[in-house]
PDB file of C-alpha atoms in Angstrom:
ATOM      1  CA  UNK N   1     -37.326 -48.239  16.547  1.00  0.00           C
ATOM      2  CA  UNK N   2     -38.469 -49.047  13.020  1.00  0.00           C
ATOM      3  CA  UNK N   3     -41.968 -48.183  11.909  1.00  0.00           C
ATOM      4  CA  UNK N   4     -43.252 -49.640   8.649  1.00  0.00           C
ATOM      5  CA  UNK N   5     -46.232 -47.906   7.111  1.00  0.00           C
ATOM      6  CA  UNK N   6     -48.272 -49.028   4.125  1.00  0.00           C
ATOM      7  CA  UNK N   7     -49.588 -46.394   1.759  1.00  0.00           C
ATOM      8  CA  UNK N   8     -52.845 -48.238   1.201  1.00  0.00           C
ATOM      9  CA  UNK N   9     -56.481 -47.436   1.942  1.00  0.00           C
ATOM     10  CA  UNK N  10     -55.706 -46.916   5.610  1.00  0.00           C
ATOM     11  CA  UNK N  11     -52.559 -45.252   6.924  1.00  0.00           C
ATOM     12  CA  UNK N  12     -52.500 -44.631  10.666  1.00  0.00           C
ATOM     13  CA  UNK N  13     -56.229 -45.098  10.628  1.00  0.00           C
ATOM     14  CA  UNK N  14     -56.787 -42.291   8.132  1.00  0.00           C
ATOM     15  CA  UNK N  15     -58.431 -43.041   4.803  1.00  0.00           C
ATOM     16  CA  UNK N  16     -55.960 -42.226   1.996  1.00  0.00           C
ATOM     17  CA  UNK N  17     -56.312 -43.048  -1.668  1.00  0.00           C
ATOM     18  CA  UNK N  18     -53.445 -44.255  -3.799  1.00  0.00           C
ATOM     19  CA  UNK N  19     -52.952 -44.374  -7.539  1.00  0.00           C
ATOM     20  CA  UNK N  20     -52.426 -48.121  -7.536  1.00  0.00           C
ATOM     21  CA  UNK N  21     -54.264 -50.810  -5.541  1.00  0.00           C
ATOM     22  CA  UNK N  22     -50.880 -52.297  -4.566  1.00  0.00           C
ATOM     23  CA  UNK N  23     -49.689 -51.116  -1.188  1.00  0.00           C
ATOM     24  CA  UNK N  24     -46.330 -49.370  -1.048  1.00  0.00           C
ATOM     25  CA  UNK N  25     -44.256 -50.165   2.015  1.00  0.00           C
ATOM     26  CA  UNK N  26     -42.187 -47.295   3.377  1.00  0.00           C
ATOM     27  CA  UNK N  27     -40.171 -47.087   6.528  1.00  0.00           C
ATOM     28  CA  UNK N  28     -39.469 -44.355   9.035  1.00  0.00           C
ATOM     29  CA  UNK N  29     -36.894 -44.591  11.772  1.00  0.00           C
ATOM     30  CA  UNK N  30     -37.309 -42.770  15.063  1.00  0.00           C
ATOM     31  CA  UNK N  31     -35.579 -42.974  18.444  1.00  0.00           C
ATOM     32  CA  UNK N  32     -37.144 -45.659  20.613  1.00  0.00           C
ATOM     33  CA  UNK N  33     -40.163 -44.215  22.359  1.00  0.00           C
ATOM     34  CA  UNK N  34     -43.794 -45.149  23.163  1.00  0.00           C
ATOM     35  CA  UNK N  35     -46.111 -44.283  20.304  1.00  0.00           C
ATOM     36  CA  UNK N  36     -49.847 -43.799  20.372  1.00  0.00           C
ATOM     37  CA  UNK N  37     -52.509 -42.851  17.872  1.00  0.00           C
ATOM     38  CA  UNK N  38     -53.639 -39.277  18.383  1.00  0.00           C
ATOM     39  CA  UNK N  39     -57.270 -38.213  17.877  1.00  0.00           C
ATOM     40  CA  UNK N  40     -56.404 -36.527  14.571  1.00  0.00           C
ATOM     41  CA  UNK N  41     -55.037 -39.772  13.197  1.00  0.00           C
ATOM     42  CA  UNK N  42     -51.352 -38.828  13.481  1.00  0.00           C
ATOM     43  CA  UNK N  43     -48.957 -41.004  15.436  1.00  0.00           C
ATOM     44  CA  UNK N  44     -47.446 -38.981  18.254  1.00  0.00           C
ATOM     45  CA  UNK N  45     -44.901 -39.400  21.031  1.00  0.00           C
ATOM     46  CA  UNK N  46     -44.765 -36.362  23.238  1.00  0.00           C
ATOM     47  CA  UNK N  47     -43.950 -33.398  21.004  1.00  0.00           C
ATOM     48  CA  UNK N  48     -43.153 -35.677  18.083  1.00  0.00           C
ATOM     49  CA  UNK N  49     -45.576 -35.835  15.210  1.00  0.00           C
ATOM     50  CA  UNK N  50     -45.474 -38.051  12.177  1.00  0.00           C
ATOM     51  CA  UNK N  51     -47.688 -37.444   9.203  1.00  0.00           C
ATOM     52  CA  UNK N  52     -48.208 -39.482   6.082  1.00  0.00           C
ATOM     53  CA  UNK N  53     -49.297 -38.070   2.789  1.00  0.00           C
ATOM     54  CA  UNK N  54     -49.954 -39.833  -0.481  1.00  0.00           C
ATOM     55  CA  UNK N  55     -49.362 -38.430  -3.926  1.00  0.00           C
ATOM     56  CA  UNK N  56     -50.196 -39.977  -7.271  1.00  0.00           C
ATOM     57  CA  UNK N  57     -46.556 -41.034  -7.650  1.00  0.00           C
ATOM     58  CA  UNK N  58     -46.260 -42.783  -4.316  1.00  0.00           C
ATOM     59  CA  UNK N  59     -46.131 -42.031  -0.621  1.00  0.00           C
ATOM     60  CA  UNK N  60     -43.871 -39.747   1.341  1.00  0.00           C
ATOM     61  CA  UNK N  61     -43.390 -39.844   5.088  1.00  0.00           C
ATOM     62  CA  UNK N  62     -42.597 -36.647   6.918  1.00  0.00           C
ATOM     63  CA  UNK N  63     -41.419 -36.469  10.498  1.00  0.00           C
ATOM     64  CA  UNK N  64     -40.474 -33.704  12.871  1.00  0.00           C
ATOM     65  CA  UNK N  65     -38.677 -34.005  16.160  1.00  0.00           C
ATOM     66  CA  UNK N  66     -36.777 -30.962  17.422  1.00  0.00           C
ATOM     67  CA  UNK N  67     -34.707 -33.022  19.864  1.00  0.00           C
ATOM     68  CA  UNK N  68     -33.517 -35.975  17.793  1.00  0.00           C
ATOM     69  CA  UNK N  69     -32.177 -36.924  14.424  1.00  0.00           C
ATOM     70  CA  UNK N  70     -34.626 -38.818  12.230  1.00  0.00           C
ATOM     71  CA  UNK N  71     -34.379 -40.919   9.102  1.00  0.00           C
ATOM     72  CA  UNK N  72     -37.201 -40.788   6.570  1.00  0.00           C
ATOM     73  CA  UNK N  73     -37.528 -43.103   3.562  1.00  0.00           C
ATOM     74  CA  UNK N  74     -39.299 -41.686   0.523  1.00  0.00           C
ATOM     75  CA  UNK N  75     -40.667 -43.298  -2.625  1.00  0.00           C
ATOM     76  CA  UNK N  76     -41.417 -40.777  -5.340  1.00  0.00           C
ATOM     77  CA  UNK N  77     -41.729 -41.303  -9.096  1.00  0.00           C
ATOM     78  CA  UNK N  78     -40.489 -44.842  -8.591  1.00  0.00           C
ATOM     79  CA  UNK N  79     -37.265 -43.679  -6.966  1.00  0.00           C
ATOM     80  CA  UNK N  80     -36.270 -44.582  -3.419  1.00  0.00           C
ATOM     81  CA  UNK N  81     -34.273 -42.224  -1.216  1.00  0.00           C
ATOM     82  CA  UNK N  82     -33.790 -41.516   2.466  1.00  0.00           C
ATOM     83  CA  UNK N  83     -33.399 -38.176   4.202  1.00  0.00           C
ATOM     84  CA  UNK N  84     -31.730 -37.436   7.524  1.00  0.00           C
ATOM     85  CA  UNK N  85     -33.295 -34.683   9.614  1.00  0.00           C
ATOM     86  CA  UNK N  86     -31.860 -32.942  12.652  1.00  0.00           C
ATOM     87  CA  UNK N  87     -34.752 -31.177  14.315  1.00  0.00           C
ATOM     88  CA  UNK N  88     -36.777 -29.743  11.460  1.00  0.00           C
ATOM     89  CA  UNK N  89     -33.821 -29.363   9.107  1.00  0.00           C
ATOM     90  CA  UNK N  90     -32.983 -31.882   6.399  1.00  0.00           C
ATOM     91  CA  UNK N  91     -29.220 -32.296   6.484  1.00  0.00           C
ATOM     92  CA  UNK N  92     -28.617 -34.941   3.835  1.00  0.00           C
ATOM     93  CA  UNK N  93     -30.324 -37.093   1.215  1.00  0.00           C
ATOM     94  CA  UNK N  94     -29.106 -40.596   0.382  1.00  0.00           C
ATOM     95  CA  UNK N  95     -30.342 -41.686  -3.067  1.00  0.00           C
ATOM     96  CA  UNK N  96     -31.332 -45.347  -3.347  1.00  0.00           C
ATOM     97  CA  UNK N  97     -31.324 -45.880   0.425  1.00  0.00           C
ATOM     98  CA  UNK N  98     -34.315 -47.673   1.955  1.00  0.00           C
ATOM     99  CA  UNK N  99     -33.645 -45.979   5.291  1.00  0.00           C
ATOM    100  CA  UNK N 100     -31.050 -48.413   6.608  1.00  0.00           C
ATOM    101  CA  UNK N 101     -28.030 -46.199   6.032  1.00  0.00           C
ATOM    102  CA  UNK N 102     -29.875 -43.014   6.974  1.00  0.00           C
ATOM    103  CA  UNK N 103     -30.975 -44.692  10.199  1.00  0.00           C
ATOM    104  CA  UNK N 104     -27.333 -45.466  11.034  1.00  0.00           C
ATOM    105  CA  UNK N 105     -26.412 -41.817  10.395  1.00  0.00           C
ATOM    106  CA  UNK N 106     -29.242 -40.593  12.616  1.00  0.00           C
ATOM    107  CA  UNK N 107     -28.160 -42.931  15.399  1.00  0.00           C
ATOM    108  CA  UNK N 108     -24.616 -41.512  15.382  1.00  0.00           C
ATOM    109  CA  UNK N 109     -26.041 -38.001  15.672  1.00  0.00           C
ATOM    110  CA  UNK N 110     -28.337 -39.089  18.500  1.00  0.00           C
ATOM    111  CA  UNK N 111     -25.449 -40.677  20.388  1.00  0.00           C
ATOM    112  CA  UNK N 112     -23.383 -37.512  20.020  1.00  0.00           C
ATOM    113  CA  UNK N 113     -26.263 -35.465  21.383  1.00  0.00           C
ATOM    114  CA  UNK N 114     -26.708 -37.827  24.340  1.00  0.00           C
ATOM    115  CA  UNK N 115     -23.009 -37.371  25.184  1.00  0.00           C
ATOM    116  CA  UNK N 116     -23.227 -33.590  24.876  1.00  0.00           C
ATOM    117  CA  UNK N 117     -21.041 -33.597  21.774  1.00  0.00           C
ATOM    118  CA  UNK N 118     -23.484 -32.403  19.145  1.00  0.00           C
ATOM    119  CA  UNK N 119     -21.871 -29.003  18.611  1.00  0.00           C
ATOM    120  CA  UNK N 120     -20.651 -27.345  15.429  1.00  0.00           C
ATOM    121  CA  UNK N 121     -17.028 -27.696  16.527  1.00  0.00           C
ATOM    122  CA  UNK N 122     -17.555 -31.452  17.006  1.00  0.00           C
ATOM    123  CA  UNK N 123     -18.459 -31.888  13.317  1.00  0.00           C
ATOM    124  CA  UNK N 124     -15.431 -32.213  11.063  1.00  0.00           C
ATOM    125  CA  UNK N 125     -14.342 -33.827   7.798  1.00  0.00           C
ATOM    126  CA  UNK N 126     -11.478 -36.273   7.407  1.00  0.00           C
ATOM    127  CA  UNK N 127      -9.880 -38.524   4.789  1.00  0.00           C
ATOM    128  CA  UNK N 128      -9.726 -42.278   5.292  1.00  0.00           C
ATOM    129  CA  UNK N 129      -8.824 -44.975   2.779  1.00  0.00           C
ATOM    130  CA  UNK N 130      -9.024 -42.504  -0.087  1.00  0.00           C
ATOM    131  CA  UNK N 131     -12.534 -41.243   0.721  1.00  0.00           C
ATOM    132  CA  UNK N 132     -13.943 -38.309   2.640  1.00  0.00           C
ATOM    133  CA  UNK N 133     -15.715 -38.974   5.918  1.00  0.00           C
ATOM    134  CA  UNK N 134     -17.735 -36.794   8.262  1.00  0.00           C
ATOM    135  CA  UNK N 135     -16.987 -37.210  11.951  1.00  0.00           C
ATOM    136  CA  UNK N 136     -19.463 -36.187  14.647  1.00  0.00           C
ATOM    137  CA  UNK N 137     -18.522 -36.277  18.312  1.00  0.00           C
ATOM    138  CA  UNK N 138     -15.459 -38.379  17.526  1.00  0.00           C
ATOM    139  CA  UNK N 139     -17.501 -41.046  15.708  1.00  0.00           C
ATOM    140  CA  UNK N 140     -17.605 -41.612  11.956  1.00  0.00           C
ATOM    141  CA  UNK N 141     -20.950 -40.384  10.655  1.00  0.00           C
ATOM    142  CA  UNK N 142     -20.751 -41.329   6.979  1.00  0.00           C
ATOM    143  CA  UNK N 143     -18.208 -42.108   4.277  1.00  0.00           C
ATOM    144  CA  UNK N 144     -18.527 -40.027   1.120  1.00  0.00           C
ATOM    145  CA  UNK N 145     -16.961 -41.945  -1.731  1.00  0.00           C
ATOM    146  CA  UNK N 146     -17.122 -41.358  -5.478  1.00  0.00           C
ATOM    147  CA  UNK N 147     -20.216 -43.523  -5.916  1.00  0.00           C
ATOM    148  CA  UNK N 148     -22.281 -41.771  -3.252  1.00  0.00           C
ATOM    149  CA  UNK N 149     -21.211 -38.358  -4.514  1.00  0.00           C
ATOM    150  CA  UNK N 150     -22.141 -39.270  -8.092  1.00  0.00           C
ATOM    151  CA  UNK N 151     -25.586 -40.434  -6.946  1.00  0.00           C
ATOM    152  CA  UNK N 152     -26.034 -37.059  -5.237  1.00  0.00           C
ATOM    153  CA  UNK N 153     -24.885 -35.211  -8.352  1.00  0.00           C
ATOM    154  CA  UNK N 154     -21.742 -33.737  -6.818  1.00  0.00           C
ATOM    155  CA  UNK N 155     -18.051 -34.342  -6.316  1.00  0.00           C
ATOM    156  CA  UNK N 156     -16.961 -35.822  -2.980  1.00  0.00           C
ATOM    157  CA  UNK N 157     -15.228 -32.574  -1.990  1.00  0.00           C
ATOM    158  CA  UNK N 158     -18.427 -30.626  -2.697  1.00  0.00           C
ATOM    159  CA  UNK N 159     -20.674 -33.061  -0.871  1.00  0.00           C
ATOM    160  CA  UNK N 160     -18.571 -33.193   2.288  1.00  0.00           C
ATOM    161  CA  UNK N 161     -18.676 -29.393   2.549  1.00  0.00           C
ATOM    162  CA  UNK N 162     -22.416 -29.247   1.800  1.00  0.00           C
ATOM    163  CA  UNK N 163     -23.339 -31.791   4.458  1.00  0.00           C
ATOM    164  CA  UNK N 164     -20.859 -30.288   6.905  1.00  0.00           C
ATOM    165  CA  UNK N 165     -22.536 -26.890   6.600  1.00  0.00           C
ATOM    166  CA  UNK N 166     -26.026 -28.432   6.829  1.00  0.00           C
ATOM    167  CA  UNK N 167     -25.109 -30.181  10.078  1.00  0.00           C
ATOM    168  CA  UNK N 168     -23.477 -27.073  11.532  1.00  0.00           C
ATOM    169  CA  UNK N 169     -26.607 -25.040  10.797  1.00  0.00           C
ATOM    170  CA  UNK N 170     -28.870 -27.739  12.244  1.00  0.00           C
ATOM    171  CA  UNK N 171     -27.084 -27.638  15.612  1.00  0.00           C
ATOM    172  CA  UNK N 172     -27.042 -23.853  15.807  1.00  0.00           C
ATOM    173  CA  UNK N 173     -23.609 -23.237  14.315  1.00  0.00           C
ATOM    174  CA  UNK N 174     -22.640 -21.052  11.397  1.00  0.00           C
ATOM    175  CA  UNK N 175     -21.781 -22.389   7.948  1.00  0.00           C
ATOM    176  CA  UNK N 176     -18.139 -22.264   7.014  1.00  0.00           C
ATOM    177  CA  UNK N 177     -19.048 -19.854   4.246  1.00  0.00           C
ATOM    178  CA  UNK N 178     -15.873 -20.629   2.364  1.00  0.00           C
ATOM    179  CA  UNK N 179     -15.859 -20.774  -1.389  1.00  0.00           C
ATOM    180  CA  UNK N 180     -12.797 -22.433  -2.844  1.00  0.00           C
ATOM    181  CA  UNK N 181     -11.186 -20.490  -5.636  1.00  0.00           C
ATOM    182  CA  UNK N 182     -12.086 -21.719  -9.088  1.00  0.00           C
ATOM    183  CA  UNK N 183      -8.410 -21.518  -9.887  1.00  0.00           C
ATOM    184  CA  UNK N 184      -7.594 -24.339  -7.462  1.00  0.00           C
ATOM    185  CA  UNK N 185      -8.239 -27.754  -8.883  1.00  0.00           C
ATOM    186  CA  UNK N 186      -8.875 -30.639  -6.531  1.00  0.00           C
ATOM    187  CA  UNK N 187      -5.757 -32.564  -5.639  1.00  0.00           C
ATOM    188  CA  UNK N 188      -3.659 -33.994  -2.814  1.00  0.00           C
ATOM    189  CA  UNK N 189      -0.299 -32.786  -1.523  1.00  0.00           C
ATOM    190  CA  UNK N 190       2.097 -34.212   1.043  1.00  0.00           C
ATOM    191  CA  UNK N 191       4.526 -32.020   2.945  1.00  0.00           C
ATOM    192  CA  UNK N 192       5.611 -30.359   6.154  1.00  0.00           C
ATOM    193  CA  UNK N 193       3.457 -27.904   8.077  1.00  0.00           C
ATOM    194  CA  UNK N 194       4.522 -25.237  10.559  1.00  0.00           C
ATOM    195  CA  UNK N 195       2.406 -22.647  12.327  1.00  0.00           C
ATOM    196  CA  UNK N 196       2.395 -18.974  13.264  1.00  0.00           C
ATOM    197  CA  UNK N 197       0.336 -16.844  15.603  1.00  0.00           C
ATOM    198  CA  UNK N 198       1.164 -14.426  18.436  1.00  0.00           C
ATOM    199  CA  UNK N 199       3.712 -12.255  16.618  1.00  0.00           C
ATOM    200  CA  UNK N 200       1.427 -11.799  13.605  1.00  0.00           C
ATOM    201  CA  UNK N 201      -1.992 -11.601  15.298  1.00  0.00           C
ATOM    202  CA  UNK N 202      -3.862  -8.520  14.090  1.00  0.00           C
ATOM    203  CA  UNK N 203      -1.471  -7.731  11.263  1.00  0.00           C
ATOM    204  CA  UNK N 204      -2.488  -7.526   7.634  1.00  0.00           C
ATOM    205  CA  UNK N 205      -2.234 -10.861   5.830  1.00  0.00           C
ATOM    206  CA  UNK N 206      -1.125 -10.943   2.201  1.00  0.00           C
ATOM    207  CA  UNK N 207      -4.785 -11.178   1.170  1.00  0.00           C
ATOM    208  CA  UNK N 208      -5.480  -7.807   2.818  1.00  0.00           C
ATOM    209  CA  UNK N 209      -7.555  -9.149   5.697  1.00  0.00           C
ATOM    210  CA  UNK N 210      -6.468  -9.051   9.319  1.00  0.00           C
ATOM    211  CA  UNK N 211      -4.705 -12.198  10.469  1.00  0.00           C
ATOM    212  CA  UNK N 212      -6.477 -13.830  13.396  1.00  0.00           C
ATOM    213  CA  UNK N 213      -4.530 -16.654  15.001  1.00  0.00           C
ATOM    214  CA  UNK N 214      -7.787 -18.078  16.400  1.00  0.00           C
ATOM    215  CA  UNK N 215      -9.362 -18.646  12.980  1.00  0.00           C
ATOM    216  CA  UNK N 216      -8.860 -21.691  10.786  1.00  0.00           C
ATOM    217  CA  UNK N 217      -6.619 -20.158   8.143  1.00  0.00           C
ATOM    218  CA  UNK N 218      -3.236 -20.883   6.584  1.00  0.00           C
ATOM    219  CA  UNK N 219      -0.487 -19.452   4.412  1.00  0.00           C
ATOM    220  CA  UNK N 220       0.714 -21.035   1.174  1.00  0.00           C
ATOM    221  CA  UNK N 221       3.171 -19.772  -1.432  1.00  0.00           C
ATOM    222  CA  UNK N 222       0.990 -20.165  -4.537  1.00  0.00           C
ATOM    223  CA  UNK N 223      -2.559 -21.394  -3.856  1.00  0.00           C
ATOM    224  CA  UNK N 224      -5.165 -18.685  -4.590  1.00  0.00           C
ATOM    225  CA  UNK N 225      -6.626 -16.810  -1.639  1.00  0.00           C
ATOM    226  CA  UNK N 226      -9.905 -18.363  -0.533  1.00  0.00           C
ATOM    227  CA  UNK N 227      -8.858 -21.913  -1.402  1.00  0.00           C
ATOM    228  CA  UNK N 228     -10.221 -24.385   1.136  1.00  0.00           C
ATOM    229  CA  UNK N 229      -7.966 -27.229   2.262  1.00  0.00           C
ATOM    230  CA  UNK N 230      -8.567 -30.318   4.325  1.00  0.00           C
ATOM    231  CA  UNK N 231      -5.312 -30.743   6.264  1.00  0.00           C
ATOM    232  CA  UNK N 232      -4.615 -34.069   7.975  1.00  0.00           C
ATOM    233  CA  UNK N 233      -1.818 -34.783  10.440  1.00  0.00           C
ATOM    234  CA  UNK N 234      -0.350 -38.023   9.077  1.00  0.00           C
ATOM    235  CA  UNK N 235       0.874 -39.043  12.531  1.00  0.00           C
ATOM    236  CA  UNK N 236      -2.422 -38.941  14.450  1.00  0.00           C
ATOM    237  CA  UNK N 237      -4.903 -38.641  11.501  1.00  0.00           C
ATOM    238  CA  UNK N 238      -6.565 -35.551  12.968  1.00  0.00           C
ATOM    239  CA  UNK N 239      -8.054 -33.279  10.288  1.00  0.00           C
ATOM    240  CA  UNK N 240      -9.310 -29.733   9.975  1.00  0.00           C
ATOM    241  CA  UNK N 241     -10.465 -27.319   7.286  1.00  0.00           C
ATOM    242  CA  UNK N 242      -8.444 -24.172   6.634  1.00  0.00           C
ATOM    243  CA  UNK N 243      -8.746 -21.280   4.198  1.00  0.00           C
ATOM    244  CA  UNK N 244      -5.745 -19.754   2.457  1.00  0.00           C
ATOM    245  CA  UNK N 245      -5.472 -16.034   3.268  1.00  0.00           C
ATOM    246  CA  UNK N 246      -1.715 -15.434   3.484  1.00  0.00           C
ATOM    247  CA  UNK N 247       1.606 -16.203   1.809  1.00  0.00           C
ATOM    248  CA  UNK N 248       4.388 -18.398   3.166  1.00  0.00           C
ATOM    249  CA  UNK N 249       6.060 -20.266   4.707  1.00  0.00           C
ATOM    250  CA  UNK N 250       9.475 -18.997   3.655  1.00  0.00           C
ATOM    251  CA  UNK N 251      11.516 -21.707   5.324  1.00  0.00           C
ATOM    252  CA  UNK N 252      12.963 -24.428   3.107  1.00  0.00           C
ATOM    253  CA  UNK N 253      11.174 -27.759   3.323  1.00  0.00           C
ATOM    254  CA  UNK N 254       7.874 -26.389   4.624  1.00  0.00           C
ATOM    255  CA  UNK N 255       4.738 -26.451   2.502  1.00  0.00           C
ATOM    256  CA  UNK N 256       2.122 -24.676   4.605  1.00  0.00           C
ATOM    257  CA  UNK N 257       1.957 -22.329   7.590  1.00  0.00           C
ATOM    258  CA  UNK N 258      -1.088 -22.975   9.782  1.00  0.00           C
ATOM    259  CA  UNK N 259      -2.761 -20.536  12.129  1.00  0.00           C
ATOM    260  CA  UNK N 260      -2.323 -21.296  15.820  1.00  0.00           C
ATOM    261  CA  UNK N 261      -5.920 -22.562  15.992  1.00  0.00           C
ATOM    262  CA  UNK N 262      -5.424 -24.960  13.078  1.00  0.00           C
ATOM    263  CA  UNK N 263      -2.168 -26.251  14.553  1.00  0.00           C
ATOM    264  CA  UNK N 264      -3.926 -26.940  17.867  1.00  0.00           C
ATOM    265  CA  UNK N 265      -6.702 -28.820  16.058  1.00  0.00           C
ATOM    266  CA  UNK N 266      -4.085 -31.071  14.474  1.00  0.00           C
ATOM    267  CA  UNK N 267      -1.949 -31.341  17.639  1.00  0.00           C
ATOM    268  CA  UNK N 268       1.075 -29.902  15.846  1.00  0.00           C
ATOM    269  CA  UNK N 269       3.400 -28.220  18.339  1.00  0.00           C
ATOM    270  CA  UNK N 270       6.219 -27.300  15.977  1.00  0.00           C
ATOM    271  CA  UNK N 271       6.547 -28.854  12.529  1.00  0.00           C
ATOM    272  CA  UNK N 272       4.569 -31.881  11.402  1.00  0.00           C
ATOM    273  CA  UNK N 273       3.927 -34.012   8.336  1.00  0.00           C
ATOM    274  CA  UNK N 274       0.547 -33.403   6.729  1.00  0.00           C
ATOM    275  CA  UNK N 275      -1.602 -34.463   3.817  1.00  0.00           C
ATOM    276  CA  UNK N 276      -3.401 -31.590   2.114  1.00  0.00           C
ATOM    277  CA  UNK N 277      -6.580 -32.187   0.132  1.00  0.00           C
ATOM    278  CA  UNK N 278      -7.519 -29.203  -2.024  1.00  0.00           C
ATOM    279  CA  UNK N 279     -11.304 -28.854  -1.995  1.00  0.00           C
ATOM    280  CA  UNK N 280     -11.852 -27.102  -5.287  1.00  0.00           C
ATOM    281  CA  UNK N 281     -15.177 -26.116  -6.852  1.00  0.00           C
TER     282      UNK N 281
END
């Protein structure tokens, strides 16, 4: 449901002054629900509360809903942007958006929650048509291309990781906490991937840490330890993030050795063809 509010002399029945006599129209998107005007002047629907505040530079709409994703359009200092909230946490900001795109993002999150697929493990990045995308519950959430990343003041590889971590935190998961090595420049590789697990589980990896076949890690001959890769199975287009913590593989024709968990995520039983995007910082 779309609610349009005017930052004029009366917002939700509350007297608010603005710097200019011209009304500023702002929009807030919420899941469809019956709304009523509460005694304190705030619009409420159950536990949901929406407040409007006016500053000298414009009006900003704030919303909180611990059960749904929300989209909030903001006009500040003459600049329009839209934020996506999950519960009380802001997970992304879309510069220049009037709320339309943010609303679409919120709806994908809401659908995933309704299907019981709004879990940290259901949030993953992928590469499609040369751009990064975030996938939630099997549905494309948003495409992060060069233009959007530039508007947000970041590179696409940085933005996809930032929003991925924000979403994971918002649904009760842990951030990936991976920092790509500064020695690894962003790039794309194509090659063959194998995997290893049971015979090496618990042993020391080349990085010095214990190898855990159930973690999303991988071995590479030269990439610095800590480098984060987005690995995509070119046959089924499944993707996952892995962190380099070991050396190998030492079989001719193979580029990367995945942990058992990463291989399962990509549905690679033996050896498969993969695209590797190096997410450098």
